[in-house]
Coordinates of C-alpha atoms in Angstrom, one line a residue:
Chain A
X1 CA 9.4 19.2 -18.0
X2 CA 9.2 15.4 -18.2
X3 CA 5.9 15.5 -20.0
X4 CA 7.6 16.8 -23.2
X5 CA 10.1 14.0 -23.4
X6 CA 8.4 11.0 -22.0
X7 CA 6.1 10.0 -24.9
X8 CA 8.5 8.5 -27.3
X9 CA 10.9 5.8 -26.3
X10 CA 13.5 7.0 -28.8
X11 CA 13.7 10.5 -27.5
X12 CA 16.3 11.7 -25.0
X13 CA 15.4 14.5 -22.6
X14 CA 17.9 17.4 -22.5
X15 CA 19.4 16.0 -19.3
X16 CA 19.9 12.6 -20.8
X17 CA 16.9 10.6 -19.5
X18 CA 15.0 8.0 -21.4
X19 CA 11.8 8.5 -19.4
X20 CA 10.0 5.5 -20.9
X21 CA 12.8 3.2 -19.6
X22 CA 12.6 4.8 -16.2
X23 CA 8.8 4.4 -16.2
X24 CA 9.3 0.7 -17.1
X25 CA 11.4 0.4 -14.0
X26 CA 8.4 1.7 -12.1
X27 CA 6.3 -1.1 -13.5
X28 CA 8.8 -3.6 -12.0
X29 CA 8.1 -2.1 -8.6
X30 CA 4.5 -3.2 -9.0
X31 CA 5.4 -6.9 -9.1
X32 CA 5.8 -8.8 -5.9
X33 CA 9.2 -9.3 -4.3
X34 CA 11.8 -11.7 -5.7
X35 CA 15.1 -12.6 -3.9
X36 CA 18.0 -14.4 -5.3
X37 CA 21.0 -15.8 -3.3
X38 CA 24.2 -17.3 -4.7
X39 CA 25.6 -19.8 -2.2
X40 CA 28.7 -21.9 -2.3
X41 CA 27.1 -25.0 -3.8
X42 CA 23.6 -23.8 -4.3
X43 CA 21.6 -20.9 -5.9
X44 CA 18.2 -20.0 -4.3
X45 CA 15.3 -18.1 -5.7
X46 CA 12.5 -17.0 -3.4
X47 CA 9.4 -15.1 -4.4
X48 CA 6.4 -13.6 -2.7
X49 CA 3.4 -15.4 -4.2
X50 CA 0.7 -13.3 -5.8
X51 CA -2.8 -13.9 -4.3
X52 CA -4.9 -16.1 -6.5
X53 CA -8.6 -15.9 -7.1
X54 CA -10.7 -18.7 -5.7
X55 CA -11.6 -19.9 -9.1
X56 CA -8.1 -19.4 -10.6
X57 CA -5.8 -22.3 -11.1
X58 CA -2.7 -21.6 -9.0
X59 CA -0.3 -23.5 -11.3
X60 CA -0.8 -20.9 -14.0
X61 CA 0.4 -18.1 -11.8
X62 CA 4.1 -18.7 -11.6
X63 CA 7.0 -16.4 -11.0
X64 CA 9.8 -18.9 -11.2
X65 CA 10.4 -20.5 -14.5
X66 CA 13.0 -22.9 -15.8
X67 CA 14.8 -21.8 -19.0
X68 CA 16.8 -25.0 -19.3
X69 CA 17.7 -27.9 -17.1
X70 CA 20.5 -25.9 -15.4
X71 CA 19.1 -22.3 -15.6
X72 CA 16.0 -20.8 -14.1
X73 CA 14.7 -17.3 -13.7
X74 CA 12.2 -15.3 -11.7
X75 CA 10.8 -12.0 -12.7
X76 CA 8.9 -9.0 -11.3
X77 CA 6.7 -6.7 -13.4
X78 CA 4.3 -7.1 -16.3
X79 CA 3.1 -10.8 -16.5
X80 CA 2.6 -10.8 -20.2
X81 CA 6.0 -9.2 -21.0
X82 CA 7.6 -11.9 -18.8
X83 CA 5.8 -14.6 -20.8
X84 CA 7.2 -13.3 -24.1
X85 CA 10.8 -13.0 -22.7
X86 CA 10.8 -16.4 -21.1
X87 CA 9.5 -18.0 -24.3
X88 CA 12.2 -16.4 -26.4
X89 CA 14.9 -17.3 -23.9
X90 CA 13.7 -21.0 -23.9
X91 CA 13.9 -21.1 -27.6
X92 CA 17.4 -19.6 -27.6
X93 CA 18.5 -22.2 -25.0
X94 CA 17.5 -25.1 -27.3
X95 CA 18.7 -23.4 -30.4
X96 CA 22.1 -23.0 -28.8
X97 CA 22.2 -26.6 -27.7
X98 CA 21.4 -27.8 -31.2
X99 CA 23.9 -25.5 -32.9
X100 CA 27.0 -25.8 -30.7
X101 CA 26.0 -29.1 -28.9
X102 CA 26.6 -27.4 -25.5
X103 CA 24.1 -26.0 -23.1
X104 CA 24.0 -22.2 -22.7
X105 CA 26.1 -20.6 -19.9
X106 CA 24.1 -18.5 -17.5
X107 CA 25.9 -15.5 -18.6
X108 CA 25.1 -16.2 -22.3
X109 CA 21.4 -16.5 -21.8
X110 CA 21.4 -13.4 -19.5
X111 CA 23.2 -11.5 -22.2
X112 CA 20.6 -12.7 -24.7
X113 CA 17.7 -11.5 -22.5
X114 CA 19.4 -8.2 -21.8
X115 CA 20.1 -7.6 -25.5
X116 CA 16.5 -8.3 -26.3
X117 CA 15.4 -5.8 -23.8
X118 CA 17.8 -3.2 -25.0
X119 CA 16.5 -3.5 -28.6
X120 CA 13.1 -2.5 -27.3
X121 CA 14.5 0.6 -25.8
X122 CA 15.8 1.8 -29.2
X123 CA 12.9 0.9 -31.6
X124 CA 10.3 3.2 -32.8
X125 CA 6.7 2.2 -31.9
X126 CA 7.7 -0.3 -29.3
X127 CA 7.9 0.1 -25.6
X128 CA 10.4 -1.5 -23.2
X129 CA 9.7 -4.7 -21.4
X130 CA 8.4 -3.9 -18.0
X131 CA 10.2 -6.7 -16.2
X132 CA 13.3 -7.2 -14.2
X133 CA 14.6 -10.8 -13.9
X134 CA 16.9 -12.7 -11.6
X135 CA 18.6 -15.5 -13.5
X136 CA 20.4 -18.3 -11.6
X137 CA 22.1 -21.5 -12.5
X138 CA 25.3 -23.5 -12.7
X139 CA 27.7 -23.5 -15.6
X140 CA 29.7 -26.6 -16.7
X141 CA 32.6 -25.4 -14.6
X142 CA 30.4 -26.0 -11.5
X143 CA 30.4 -22.3 -10.4
X144 CA 27.0 -20.9 -9.3
X145 CA 25.8 -17.7 -11.0
X146 CA 23.2 -15.1 -10.2
X147 CA 22.5 -12.3 -12.7
X148 CA 20.0 -9.5 -12.7
X149 CA 18.5 -7.8 -15.8
X150 CA 16.4 -4.7 -15.9
X151 CA 14.2 -3.0 -18.5
X152 CA 17.0 -0.8 -19.8
X153 CA 18.9 -4.0 -21.0
X154 CA 21.7 -3.9 -18.5
X155 CA 22.8 -7.0 -16.7
X156 CA 25.1 -7.5 -13.7
X157 CA 26.3 -10.5 -11.6
X158 CA 25.3 -10.5 -8.0
X159 CA 26.0 -12.4 -4.8
X160 CA 22.5 -11.7 -3.7
X161 CA 19.8 -9.3 -4.8
X162 CA 16.1 -8.5 -4.7
X163 CA 13.7 -7.0 -7.2
X164 CA 10.0 -6.0 -7.2
X165 CA 8.0 -4.3 -4.5
X166 CA 9.9 -3.4 -1.3
X167 CA 13.1 -4.6 -3.0
X168 CA 15.1 -1.8 -1.2
X169 CA 14.2 -3.2 2.3
X170 CA 15.3 -6.7 1.2
X171 CA 18.5 -5.4 -0.3
X172 CA 19.3 -3.6 2.9
X173 CA 18.7 -6.8 4.8
X174 CA 20.9 -8.8 2.5
X175 CA 23.7 -6.3 2.7
X176 CA 23.7 -6.7 6.5
X177 CA 23.2 -10.4 6.6
X178 CA 25.0 -11.9 3.6
X179 CA 28.2 -13.2 5.1
X180 CA 30.4 -16.2 4.5
X181 CA 28.7 -18.0 7.5
X182 CA 25.3 -17.2 6.1
X183 CA 26.0 -19.2 2.9
X184 CA 28.3 -21.7 4.5
X185 CA 26.1 -24.6 3.5
X186 CA 22.9 -25.1 1.5
X187 CA 20.4 -25.0 4.3
X188 CA 21.9 -21.7 5.6
X189 CA 21.6 -20.2 2.1
X190 CA 17.9 -21.3 1.9
X191 CA 17.2 -19.8 5.4
X192 CA 18.8 -16.5 4.4
X193 CA 16.5 -16.3 1.4
X194 CA 13.5 -17.0 3.6
X195 CA 14.5 -14.5 6.2
X196 CA 15.0 -11.9 3.6
X197 CA 11.6 -12.5 2.2
X198 CA 9.9 -12.5 5.6
X199 CA 11.1 -8.9 6.0
X200 CA 8.4 -7.9 3.5
X201 CA 6.0 -10.8 3.1
X202 CA 3.1 -10.2 5.4
X203 CA 1.4 -13.6 5.9
X204 CA 4.4 -15.9 6.3
X205 CA 5.2 -19.2 4.7
X206 CA 2.0 -19.7 2.8
X207 CA 2.8 -16.7 0.6
X208 CA 6.3 -17.8 -0.3
X209 CA 7.5 -19.9 -3.2
X210 CA 11.1 -21.3 -3.2
X211 CA 13.3 -22.9 -5.8
X212 CA 16.9 -24.1 -5.7
X213 CA 19.5 -25.5 -8.1
X214 CA 22.3 -27.6 -6.7
X215 CA 25.4 -28.4 -8.6
X216 CA 24.7 -31.1 -11.2
X217 CA 21.1 -31.3 -10.2
X218 CA 18.0 -30.1 -11.9
X219 CA 15.8 -27.3 -10.6
X220 CA 13.8 -28.2 -7.4
X221 CA 10.7 -26.4 -6.5
X222 CA 9.8 -26.6 -2.8
X223 CA 6.4 -27.9 -1.9
X224 CA 4.2 -25.9 0.5
X225 CA 4.9 -28.3 3.3
X226 CA 8.7 -28.0 2.8
X227 CA 8.4 -24.2 2.8
X228 CA 6.3 -24.2 6.0
X229 CA 9.0 -26.4 7.7
X230 CA 11.8 -24.1 6.6
X231 CA 9.8 -21.0 7.7
X232 CA 9.1 -22.6 11.1
X233 CA 12.7 -23.5 11.6
X234 CA 13.8 -20.0 10.7
X235 CA 11.2 -18.6 13.1
X236 CA 12.5 -20.8 16.0
X237 CA 16.1 -19.8 15.3
X238 CA 15.1 -16.1 15.3
X239 CA 13.3 -16.5 18.6
X240 CA 16.3 -18.3 20.2
X241 CA 18.7 -15.6 18.9
X242 CA 16.4 -12.9 20.4
X243 CA 16.3 -14.7 23.8
X244 CA 20.1 -14.9 23.8
X245 CA 20.3 -11.2 23.1
X246 CA 17.9 -10.2 25.8
X247 CA 19.8 -12.4 28.3
X248 CA 23.0 -10.7 27.4
X249 CA 21.6 -7.2 27.8
X250 CA 19.9 -8.3 31.2
Chain B
X1 CA 8.0 32.1 -6.1
X2 CA 8.0 33.3 -9.7
X3 CA 10.0 35.9 -11.5
X4 CA 9.0 37.1 -15.0
X5 CA 11.9 36.6 -17.3
X6 CA 10.7 37.8 -20.8
X7 CA 7.3 38.1 -22.4
X8 CA 6.4 36.0 -25.5
X9 CA 3.4 35.7 -27.8
X10 CA 1.9 32.2 -28.1
X11 CA -0.3 30.8 -30.9
X12 CA -3.5 32.4 -29.6
X13 CA -1.8 35.8 -29.4
X14 CA -2.1 35.8 -25.6
X15 CA 0.9 37.1 -23.9
X16 CA 2.8 34.3 -22.2
X17 CA 5.5 34.8 -19.7
X18 CA 8.6 32.6 -19.2
X19 CA 8.9 32.3 -15.4
X20 CA 11.4 30.6 -13.1
X21 CA 10.0 28.2 -10.5
X22 CA 11.4 27.5 -7.0
X23 CA 14.1 25.1 -8.4
X24 CA 15.0 27.3 -11.3
X25 CA 13.3 25.4 -14.1
X26 CA 11.8 27.7 -16.7
X27 CA 8.2 27.2 -17.5
X28 CA 5.6 28.9 -19.6
X29 CA 2.8 30.5 -17.7
X30 CA -0.1 32.5 -19.1
X31 CA 0.1 36.2 -18.3
X32 CA -3.0 37.8 -16.9
X33 CA -2.4 41.2 -18.4
X34 CA -4.4 41.1 -21.7
X35 CA -4.6 43.7 -24.5
X36 CA -7.5 46.0 -25.4
X37 CA -8.3 44.2 -28.7
X38 CA -8.7 40.9 -26.9
X39 CA -11.3 42.2 -24.5
X40 CA -13.6 43.4 -27.3
X41 CA -13.5 40.0 -29.1
X42 CA -14.2 38.2 -25.8
X43 CA -17.3 40.3 -25.1
X44 CA -18.8 39.3 -28.4
X45 CA -18.2 35.7 -27.7
X46 CA -19.7 36.0 -24.2
X47 CA -23.3 36.8 -25.3
X48 CA -25.2 33.7 -24.5
X49 CA -28.1 32.2 -26.4
X50 CA -31.1 30.7 -24.5
X51 CA -30.0 27.2 -25.5
X52 CA -26.5 27.9 -24.0
X53 CA -28.2 29.0 -20.8
X54 CA -30.3 25.8 -20.7
X55 CA -27.4 23.6 -21.3
X56 CA -25.4 25.4 -18.6
X57 CA -28.3 24.9 -16.1
X58 CA -28.6 21.3 -16.9
X59 CA -24.9 20.8 -16.4
X60 CA -25.1 22.6 -13.1
X61 CA -28.0 20.4 -12.0
X62 CA -26.1 17.3 -13.0
X63 CA -23.0 18.4 -11.1
X64 CA -24.9 19.4 -8.0
X65 CA -23.6 18.0 -4.7
X66 CA -26.5 16.5 -2.7
X67 CA -26.5 15.5 0.9
X68 CA -29.0 13.0 1.9
X69 CA -30.0 10.2 4.3
X70 CA -29.8 6.9 2.5
X71 CA -32.3 5.1 4.8
X72 CA -35.1 7.6 4.1
X73 CA -33.8 8.9 0.8
X74 CA -34.5 12.5 1.9
X75 CA -32.2 15.4 1.5
X76 CA -30.8 17.1 4.5
X77 CA -32.3 20.6 4.9
X78 CA -29.3 22.0 6.8
X79 CA -25.6 21.3 6.6
X80 CA -24.4 18.0 8.0
X81 CA -22.4 19.6 10.9
X82 CA -25.4 21.8 11.8
X83 CA -27.6 18.8 12.2
X84 CA -24.9 16.7 13.8
X85 CA -22.5 19.1 15.7
X86 CA -19.2 17.5 16.6
X87 CA -16.0 18.1 18.4
X88 CA -14.0 15.7 16.3
X89 CA -14.3 15.5 12.6
X90 CA -12.2 12.9 10.8
X91 CA -12.1 12.9 7.0
X92 CA -10.5 10.1 4.9
X93 CA -10.1 11.0 1.2
X94 CA -9.0 8.3 -1.2
X95 CA -9.1 4.5 -1.0
X96 CA -6.0 4.0 1.1
X97 CA -7.1 6.6 3.7
X98 CA -10.6 5.1 3.7
X99 CA -9.2 1.6 4.2
X100 CA -7.1 2.9 7.1
X101 CA -10.2 4.3 8.9
X102 CA -12.3 1.2 8.1
X103 CA -9.7 -1.1 9.7
X104 CA -8.3 0.9 12.6
X105 CA -11.1 3.2 13.7
X106 CA -14.4 1.8 12.6
X107 CA -14.0 -1.5 14.3
X108 CA -13.6 0.3 17.7
X109 CA -17.3 0.9 18.3
X110 CA -20.7 1.1 16.7
X111 CA -20.8 3.7 14.0
X112 CA -24.2 4.9 12.6
X113 CA -24.5 6.4 9.2
X114 CA -25.8 9.9 9.3
X115 CA -25.7 10.9 5.7
X116 CA -24.0 10.7 2.4
X117 CA -22.9 13.2 -0.2
X118 CA -23.9 12.2 -3.7
X119 CA -22.2 13.9 -6.7
X120 CA -21.4 13.3 -10.3
X121 CA -18.4 14.4 -12.4
X122 CA -16.4 13.2 -15.4
X123 CA -14.3 11.0 -13.1
X124 CA -17.2 9.0 -11.8
X125 CA -17.8 5.6 -13.3
X126 CA -21.6 5.5 -12.9
X127 CA -23.7 7.0 -15.6
X128 CA -26.9 7.2 -13.7
X129 CA -26.9 10.5 -11.8
X130 CA -30.4 10.2 -10.4
X131 CA -30.6 6.9 -8.6
X132 CA -28.3 6.1 -5.7
X133 CA -27.5 2.4 -5.1
X134 CA -26.0 1.2 -1.8
X135 CA -22.7 0.5 -3.4
X136 CA -22.4 3.8 -5.1
X137 CA -22.6 6.3 -2.3
X138 CA -19.5 8.4 -2.7
X139 CA -19.0 10.2 0.6
X140 CA -20.4 8.6 3.6
X141 CA -20.7 10.2 7.0
X142 CA -20.9 8.3 10.3
X143 CA -21.0 9.2 14.0
X144 CA -20.0 7.1 16.9
X145 CA -23.2 5.9 18.7
X146 CA -21.5 6.0 22.1
X147 CA -20.2 9.5 21.5
X148 CA -22.1 11.3 18.8
X149 CA -19.7 14.3 18.9
X150 CA -17.2 12.2 16.8
X151 CA -18.1 12.3 13.2
X152 CA -16.2 10.5 10.4
X153 CA -16.3 10.9 6.7
X154 CA -15.1 8.3 4.1
X155 CA -14.8 9.9 0.7
X156 CA -13.6 7.6 -2.0
X157 CA -14.7 9.6 -5.0
X158 CA -13.1 12.6 -6.7
X159 CA -14.7 15.9 -5.9
X160 CA -14.1 18.2 -8.9
X161 CA -13.0 21.8 -8.4
X162 CA -16.4 23.3 -9.1
X163 CA -18.0 21.0 -6.6
X164 CA -15.6 21.5 -3.7
X165 CA -17.2 24.7 -2.5
X166 CA -20.7 23.1 -2.6
X167 CA -19.4 20.1 -0.7
X168 CA -17.9 22.4 2.0
X169 CA -21.2 24.4 2.2
X170 CA -23.3 21.2 2.5
X171 CA -21.0 19.6 5.1
X172 CA -19.7 22.5 7.2
X173 CA -22.4 25.1 6.5
X174 CA -22.0 28.8 6.1
X175 CA -21.1 29.5 9.7
X176 CA -19.2 26.5 11.1
X177 CA -18.5 25.9 14.8
X178 CA -15.0 26.8 15.8
X179 CA -14.5 24.5 18.7
X180 CA -14.0 21.3 16.7
X181 CA -10.9 19.6 15.5
X182 CA -10.7 18.4 12.0
X183 CA -8.3 15.6 10.9
X184 CA -7.9 14.9 7.2
X185 CA -6.1 11.8 5.8
X186 CA -5.2 11.5 2.2
X187 CA -2.6 10.1 -0.3
X188 CA -0.7 11.5 -3.2
X189 CA 1.7 9.9 -5.6
X190 CA 5.4 10.4 -4.7
X191 CA 6.1 11.8 -8.1
X192 CA 4.3 15.0 -7.0
X193 CA 6.7 15.5 -4.1
X194 CA 9.3 18.1 -4.8
X195 CA 12.6 17.9 -3.1
X196 CA 16.2 18.7 -3.8
X197 CA 17.3 15.3 -2.6
X198 CA 17.6 12.4 -5.0
X199 CA 14.3 10.5 -5.4
X200 CA 16.0 7.2 -5.0
X201 CA 16.8 8.2 -1.4
X202 CA 13.1 8.6 -0.5
X203 CA 11.6 5.7 1.5
X204 CA 8.1 5.6 0.3
X205 CA 5.5 5.6 1.6
X206 CA 6.1 8.5 4.0
X207 CA 3.8 10.9 5.9
X208 CA 3.8 14.7 5.9
X209 CA 1.5 17.1 7.8
X210 CA 0.0 20.5 7.0
X211 CA -2.0 22.3 9.7
X212 CA -4.0 25.5 10.2
X213 CA -2.9 28.3 12.5
X214 CA -5.3 27.3 15.2
X215 CA -4.0 23.7 15.5
X216 CA -1.8 23.7 18.6
X217 CA -0.8 20.0 19.1
X218 CA 2.5 18.7 17.8
X219 CA 1.8 16.8 14.5
X220 CA 2.6 13.0 14.3
X221 CA 5.1 13.5 11.5
X222 CA 7.2 16.2 9.9
X223 CA 5.5 19.2 8.2
X224 CA 5.2 19.4 4.5
X225 CA 8.0 21.5 3.1
X226 CA 7.9 24.2 0.5
X227 CA 7.3 24.3 -2.5
X228 CA 5.0 21.3 -2.1
X229 CA 1.3 22.0 -2.2
X230 CA -1.9 20.2 -1.4
X231 CA -4.5 19.6 -4.1
X232 CA -8.2 18.9 -4.5
X233 CA -10.7 18.3 -1.7
X234 CA -8.1 18.0 1.1
X235 CA -6.8 21.5 0.2
X236 CA -10.3 22.9 0.0
X237 CA -11.1 21.6 3.5
X238 CA -7.9 22.8 5.0
X239 CA -8.2 26.3 3.4
X240 CA -11.8 26.5 4.7
X241 CA -10.7 25.6 8.2
X242 CA -7.9 28.2 8.1
X243 CA -10.3 30.9 6.9
X244 CA -12.8 30.0 9.7
X245 CA -10.1 29.6 12.3
X246 CA -10.9 25.9 12.9
X247 CA -8.2 23.7 14.3
X248 CA -7.4 21.3 11.5
X249 CA -4.5 19.1 10.4
X250 CA -4.0 17.2 7.1
X251 CA -1.9 14.0 7.1
X252 CA -0.7 13.4 3.5
X253 CA 0.9 10.1 2.7
X254 CA 3.2 10.1 -0.3
X255 CA 3.2 6.7 -1.9
X256 CA 4.4 5.0 -5.1
X257 CA 1.3 2.7 -5.2
X258 CA -1.9 4.7 -5.7
X259 CA -4.2 1.7 -5.7
X260 CA -5.2 0.0 -2.4
X261 CA -2.0 -1.2 -0.8
X262 CA -1.2 -2.6 2.6
X263 CA 2.1 -0.8 3.1
X264 CA 0.6 2.6 2.1
X265 CA -2.3 2.1 4.5
X266 CA 0.0 1.1 7.3
X267 CA 2.0 4.3 6.7
X268 CA -0.9 6.2 8.4
X269 CA -0.3 4.3 11.7
X270 CA 1.6 7.2 13.4
X271 CA -1.6 9.2 13.2
X272 CA -3.1 6.7 15.7
X273 CA -1.1 8.4 18.5
X274 CA -2.7 11.8 17.8
X275 CA -5.2 13.1 20.4
X276 CA -8.1 12.9 18.0
X277 CA -7.7 9.3 17.2
X278 CA -6.0 7.8 20.3
X279 CA -9.3 7.3 22.1
X280 CA -10.9 5.7 19.1
X281 CA -8.4 2.9 18.6
X282 CA -9.2 -0.3 20.5
X283 CA -7.7 -3.5 19.1
X284 CA -4.8 -3.1 16.8
X285 CA -4.2 -6.8 16.0
X286 CA -7.8 -7.2 15.0
X287 CA -7.5 -4.1 12.9
X288 CA -4.5 -5.5 11.1
X289 CA -6.5 -8.7 10.3
X290 CA -9.4 -6.7 9.0
X291 CA -7.0 -4.7 6.8
X292 CA -5.4 -7.9 5.4
X293 CA -8.8 -9.2 4.4
X294 CA -9.6 -6.0 2.7
X295 CA -6.3 -6.3 0.8
X296 CA -6.7 -9.8 -0.4
X297 CA -10.1 -9.3 -1.8
X298 CA -8.7 -6.4 -3.7
X299 CA -5.4 -7.9 -4.9
X300 CA -6.9 -10.9 -6.5
X301 CA -8.6 -8.9 -9.1
X302 CA -5.6 -7.8 -11.2
X303 CA -3.3 -10.1 -13.2
X304 CA -1.3 -7.5 -15.0
X305 CA 1.6 -7.5 -12.6
X306 CA 3.2 -10.6 -11.0

């Protein structure tokens, strides 16, 4: 049945599906995992790094990109589509700053990206963008924000979320472990992001990339050493927690 | 389960029937009851010219399934299992199943190649149908040197419908032994899985089993429910085993990633506890390392998704 209604983006199926949009969401599942956490004074983005060829320059394979000094995003899905969306969002950030003399709010730029994506679900001859994005940042009021957009053009605010491959597993972990204690301070929020990623990342710290934005500070990308340190600390805490549990049960 | 609803005439004048499937969706299916006029017209078209015959023969030669020994480049005169009788026959069809066997089973001992099946069809990427290079063997057969009654097949090519019977004849022979156990591993995309549950509640990848009547052991996962069916070579092998009363089981992994994927390969792990494979597994941590290496060499190639 689907095959009769899935060729053209502008055609609804009898039961109300836009199959091309749903297939675009499948493309998102092919990208590696991204997790976003909104802390009290910090926002964290963690991604599973894609394996790079020996001769490939690692710096050109990036999932976390700054849109402005106070906003950044990470995506999962088609690399080329992400490049186009990021480029348009960056131009919009600067255009907004020049026009109204204020930086964009996180919600504004998220709405811009979502509107752009929605247009491509309603145009003839174009296909939807095959990416989902997690957009994080701080507004002028000092409140941290985390938004997620998907290929259909919807956007929602989240306390914590994951997109990409194995996102469901990470989401379930976050639902269980995102508590007020877990985001009590900045380092706890970072550890939560790392623990969430380690649920699905196979080879540990060397395949993780981490970025944070603190209030009134620019985007900070963690170096490989810093990530390794954080992963080791998280590992030790996990071991200690397990030892305590086994003592209690014994 | 189909019920004819009402007959209709399509463009070609062939009677088509609207039928209801298991879940009630109405589909168009061709009706096998033809009319008298159609039969006369078909007979005229059926008379073949000599050129047609030659083309047909050439095509048949091109699509022939050949079983040979790579080392000596000689064709096997008898079927593979006649030449190498076995009590355990493990077949992996598709790249994820092949990767699973390579990582978890083949590192457990010394395996000697005993033959390979060479075939060509429209899905093959090679154009040259006559010369076989070491990297292009499509179905490779091994036996365990320490226990030659264990035979393993790694099939990473697509065997077309018209070639499946030839493959079965060349591998099993016309009168196969009944006292062997066949285990087949393969993958299918989860969009082929029919269920009344919501698809968002399915945790892919997941394993389902389908067995012949003579298979007595409990399977390592739940059985495949109706109306799901098995396709292609795995279905052909299983049907063959059912007809010849051979004990056989198929483990089918439904996945959302059809290319080589770590999580999909690991979904086959429950099969390691089956009687056929338990004795063949030696070192699981080492197997996991081998699997990771296989994955990284494969993942690096594509830049489409990030």
